[in-house]
Amino acid sequence: QVQLVESGGGLVQPGGSLRLSCTGTDSTFAMSWFRQPPGKEREVVAVINRSGDTFYYAHSVRGRFTITRTTAESTVYLQMNNLHPEDTAVYYCAAGDVFTIIPGSYPYWGQGTQVTVSS
């Protein structure tokens, strides 16, 4: 069984940075970050493949967010810089066998962590 554990969420001012971490995966999984803003649908944020050399980013976060993984520690990160109020959401990590932006393709999910960007 895969149990993903997230950390790093919190309250930050616009222009600030946060780094989310997700542990419990391994090198056999593609990893992704999704987010669900208040009152909106869940949306993909970033995806990284098993070897850590292929990436997908939502247009809204390109140039600001970076997804990385440390296979030796079975950990995936989402570095979020220059945060905007519209980045406010519950952020989820997910693990699966396929590199995809489709949430239903990921069998393993973290518990979610709240990110709030506000003055």
PDB file of C-alpha atoms in Angstrom:
ATOM      1  CA  GLN A   1       0.000   0.000   0.000  1.00  0.00           C
ATOM      2  CA  VAL A   2       1.115   3.520  -0.809  1.00  0.00           C
ATOM      3  CA  GLN A   3       0.450   6.231   1.732  1.00  0.00           C
ATOM      4  CA  LEU A   4       1.345   9.727   0.646  1.00  0.00           C
ATOM      5  CA  VAL A   5       2.077  12.318   3.305  1.00  0.00           C
ATOM      6  CA  GLU A   6       2.067  16.001   2.425  1.00  0.00           C
ATOM      7  CA  SER A   7       3.521  18.970   4.231  1.00  0.00           C
ATOM      8  CA  GLY A   8       4.421  22.592   3.618  1.00  0.00           C
ATOM      9  CA  GLY A   9       1.098  24.328   3.196  1.00  0.00           C
ATOM     10  CA  GLY A  10       0.201  27.484   5.020  1.00  0.00           C
ATOM     11  CA  LEU A  11      -0.490  31.184   4.774  1.00  0.00           C
ATOM     12  CA  VAL A  12       1.776  33.369   2.684  1.00  0.00           C
ATOM     13  CA  GLN A  13       1.639  36.913   1.338  1.00  0.00           C
ATOM     14  CA  PRO A  14       1.409  37.628  -2.389  1.00  0.00           C
ATOM     15  CA  GLY A  15       4.848  37.382  -3.926  1.00  0.00           C
ATOM     16  CA  GLY A  16       5.982  34.930  -1.302  1.00  0.00           C
ATOM     17  CA  SER A  17       7.083  31.329  -1.638  1.00  0.00           C
ATOM     18  CA  LEU A  18       6.180  27.935  -0.270  1.00  0.00           C
ATOM     19  CA  ARG A  19       7.556  24.472  -0.838  1.00  0.00           C
ATOM     20  CA  LEU A  20       5.236  21.512  -0.618  1.00  0.00           C
ATOM     21  CA  SER A  21       6.579  18.040   0.053  1.00  0.00           C
ATOM     22  CA  CYS A  22       5.017  14.646  -0.493  1.00  0.00           C
ATOM     23  CA  THR A  23       6.587  11.475   0.846  1.00  0.00           C
ATOM     24  CA  GLY A  24       5.697   7.830   0.459  1.00  0.00           C
ATOM     25  CA  THR A  25       6.254   7.319  -3.245  1.00  0.00           C
ATOM     26  CA  ASP A  26       9.115   5.617  -5.097  1.00  0.00           C
ATOM     27  CA  SER A  27      10.872   5.688  -8.441  1.00  0.00           C
ATOM     28  CA  THR A  28       8.253   3.504 -10.138  1.00  0.00           C
ATOM     29  CA  PHE A  29       5.575   6.214  -9.966  1.00  0.00           C
ATOM     30  CA  ALA A  30       4.779   9.283 -11.920  1.00  0.00           C
ATOM     31  CA  MET A  31       3.850  12.046  -9.506  1.00  0.00           C
ATOM     32  CA  SER A  32       1.545  14.991  -9.814  1.00  0.00           C
ATOM     33  CA  TRP A  33       0.194  17.962  -7.929  1.00  0.00           C
ATOM     34  CA  PHE A  34      -3.424  19.010  -8.245  1.00  0.00           C
ATOM     35  CA  ARG A  35      -5.242  21.850  -6.589  1.00  0.00           C
ATOM     36  CA  GLN A  36      -8.830  22.765  -5.879  1.00  0.00           C
ATOM     37  CA  PRO A  37      -9.545  26.458  -5.351  1.00  0.00           C
ATOM     38  CA  PRO A  38     -12.570  27.331  -3.246  1.00  0.00           C
ATOM     39  CA  GLY A  39     -15.743  26.812  -5.229  1.00  0.00           C
ATOM     40  CA  LYS A  40     -13.911  25.494  -8.275  1.00  0.00           C
ATOM     41  CA  GLU A  41     -13.057  22.185  -9.891  1.00  0.00           C
ATOM     42  CA  ARG A  42      -9.887  20.267  -9.202  1.00  0.00           C
ATOM     43  CA  GLU A  43      -7.163  21.157 -11.677  1.00  0.00           C
ATOM     44  CA  VAL A  44      -3.744  19.822 -12.505  1.00  0.00           C
ATOM     45  CA  VAL A  45      -0.783  21.908 -11.407  1.00  0.00           C
ATOM     46  CA  ALA A  46       2.289  19.892 -12.359  1.00  0.00           C
ATOM     47  CA  VAL A  47       3.340  16.378 -13.293  1.00  0.00           C
ATOM     48  CA  ILE A  48       6.730  14.670 -13.229  1.00  0.00           C
ATOM     49  CA  ASN A  49       7.574  11.297 -14.705  1.00  0.00           C
ATOM     50  CA  ARG A  50       9.304   8.354 -13.075  1.00  0.00           C
ATOM     51  CA  SER A  51      12.820   9.393 -14.027  1.00  0.00           C
ATOM     52  CA  GLY A  52      12.294  13.062 -13.243  1.00  0.00           C
ATOM     53  CA  ASP A  53      13.130  14.384 -16.707  1.00  0.00           C
ATOM     54  CA  THR A  54       9.686  15.027 -18.178  1.00  0.00           C
ATOM     55  CA  PHE A  55       7.342  17.691 -16.838  1.00  0.00           C
ATOM     56  CA  TYR A  56       3.953  19.212 -17.324  1.00  0.00           C
ATOM     57  CA  TYR A  57       2.855  22.546 -15.861  1.00  0.00           C
ATOM     58  CA  ALA A  58      -0.450  24.309 -16.004  1.00  0.00           C
ATOM     59  CA  HIS A  59      -0.196  27.582 -17.893  1.00  0.00           C
ATOM     60  CA  SER A  60      -1.156  29.537 -14.800  1.00  0.00           C
ATOM     61  CA  VAL A  61       1.923  28.356 -12.882  1.00  0.00           C
ATOM     62  CA  ARG A  62       4.601  28.088 -15.556  1.00  0.00           C
ATOM     63  CA  GLY A  63       7.666  30.067 -14.635  1.00  0.00           C
ATOM     64  CA  ARG A  64       6.605  30.250 -10.994  1.00  0.00           C
ATOM     65  CA  PHE A  65       6.214  26.643  -9.831  1.00  0.00           C
ATOM     66  CA  THR A  66       8.722  23.816 -10.115  1.00  0.00           C
ATOM     67  CA  ILE A  67       8.093  20.140  -9.512  1.00  0.00           C
ATOM     68  CA  THR A  68      11.061  17.979  -8.551  1.00  0.00           C
ATOM     69  CA  ARG A  69      11.640  14.597  -7.023  1.00  0.00           C
ATOM     70  CA  THR A  70      14.304  12.975  -4.930  1.00  0.00           C
ATOM     71  CA  THR A  71      14.148   9.286  -5.681  1.00  0.00           C
ATOM     72  CA  ALA A  72      16.535   8.307  -2.909  1.00  0.00           C
ATOM     73  CA  GLU A  73      14.100   9.796  -0.400  1.00  0.00           C
ATOM     74  CA  SER A  74      10.916   8.842  -2.287  1.00  0.00           C
ATOM     75  CA  THR A  75       9.854  12.457  -2.097  1.00  0.00           C
ATOM     76  CA  VAL A  76       8.311  14.897  -4.545  1.00  0.00           C
ATOM     77  CA  TYR A  77       8.355  18.657  -4.106  1.00  0.00           C
ATOM     78  CA  LEU A  78       6.434  21.582  -5.456  1.00  0.00           C
ATOM     79  CA  GLN A  79       8.385  24.815  -5.149  1.00  0.00           C
ATOM     80  CA  MET A  80       5.962  27.709  -5.462  1.00  0.00           C
ATOM     81  CA  ASN A  81       7.419  31.172  -6.023  1.00  0.00           C
ATOM     82  CA  ASN A  82       5.799  34.546  -6.640  1.00  0.00           C
ATOM     83  CA  LEU A  83       2.520  33.309  -5.280  1.00  0.00           C
ATOM     84  CA  HIS A  84      -0.700  35.029  -6.282  1.00  0.00           C
ATOM     85  CA  PRO A  85      -4.007  35.178  -4.417  1.00  0.00           C
ATOM     86  CA  GLU A  86      -5.518  33.014  -7.151  1.00  0.00           C
ATOM     87  CA  ASP A  87      -3.108  30.243  -6.149  1.00  0.00           C
ATOM     88  CA  THR A  88      -5.147  29.804  -2.985  1.00  0.00           C
ATOM     89  CA  ALA A  89      -6.391  26.221  -2.955  1.00  0.00           C
ATOM     90  CA  VAL A  90      -6.140  22.846  -1.345  1.00  0.00           C
ATOM     91  CA  TYR A  91      -3.154  21.149  -2.937  1.00  0.00           C
ATOM     92  CA  TYR A  92      -3.002  17.381  -3.388  1.00  0.00           C
ATOM     93  CA  CYS A  93      -0.185  15.095  -4.456  1.00  0.00           C
ATOM     94  CA  ALA A  94      -0.933  11.936  -6.396  1.00  0.00           C
ATOM     95  CA  ALA A  95       1.046   8.895  -7.528  1.00  0.00           C
ATOM     96  CA  GLY A  96       0.422   6.504 -10.383  1.00  0.00           C
ATOM     97  CA  ASP A  97       1.904   4.307 -13.056  1.00  0.00           C
ATOM     98  CA  VAL A  98       1.209   6.670 -15.950  1.00  0.00           C
ATOM     99  CA  PHE A  99       2.321  10.213 -16.706  1.00  0.00           C
ATOM    100  CA  THR A 100      -1.020  11.957 -17.123  1.00  0.00           C
ATOM    101  CA  ILE A 101      -3.008  15.041 -16.205  1.00  0.00           C
ATOM    102  CA  ILE A 102      -6.166  12.993 -15.665  1.00  0.00           C
ATOM    103  CA  PRO A 103      -6.900  12.787 -11.948  1.00  0.00           C
ATOM    104  CA  GLY A 104      -8.827   9.539 -12.248  1.00  0.00           C
ATOM    105  CA  SER A 105      -5.695   7.810 -13.491  1.00  0.00           C
ATOM    106  CA  TYR A 106      -3.921   8.286 -10.159  1.00  0.00           C
ATOM    107  CA  PRO A 107      -4.743   5.579  -7.616  1.00  0.00           C
ATOM    108  CA  TYR A 108      -2.862   7.125  -4.694  1.00  0.00           C
ATOM    109  CA  TRP A 109      -3.490  10.535  -3.175  1.00  0.00           C
ATOM    110  CA  GLY A 110      -2.294  12.581  -0.285  1.00  0.00           C
ATOM    111  CA  GLN A 111      -4.604  14.140   2.253  1.00  0.00           C
ATOM    112  CA  GLY A 112      -4.354  17.638   0.819  1.00  0.00           C
ATOM    113  CA  THR A 113      -2.762  20.731   2.284  1.00  0.00           C
ATOM    114  CA  GLN A 114      -4.199  24.225   2.363  1.00  0.00           C
ATOM    115  CA  VAL A 115      -2.295  27.029   0.668  1.00  0.00           C
ATOM    116  CA  THR A 116      -3.639  30.506   1.297  1.00  0.00           C
ATOM    117  CA  VAL A 117      -2.146  33.546  -0.421  1.00  0.00           C
ATOM    118  CA  SER A 118      -3.397  36.750   1.118  1.00  0.00           C
ATOM    119  CA  SER A 119      -2.251  40.145   2.317  1.00  0.00           C
TER     120      SER A 119
END
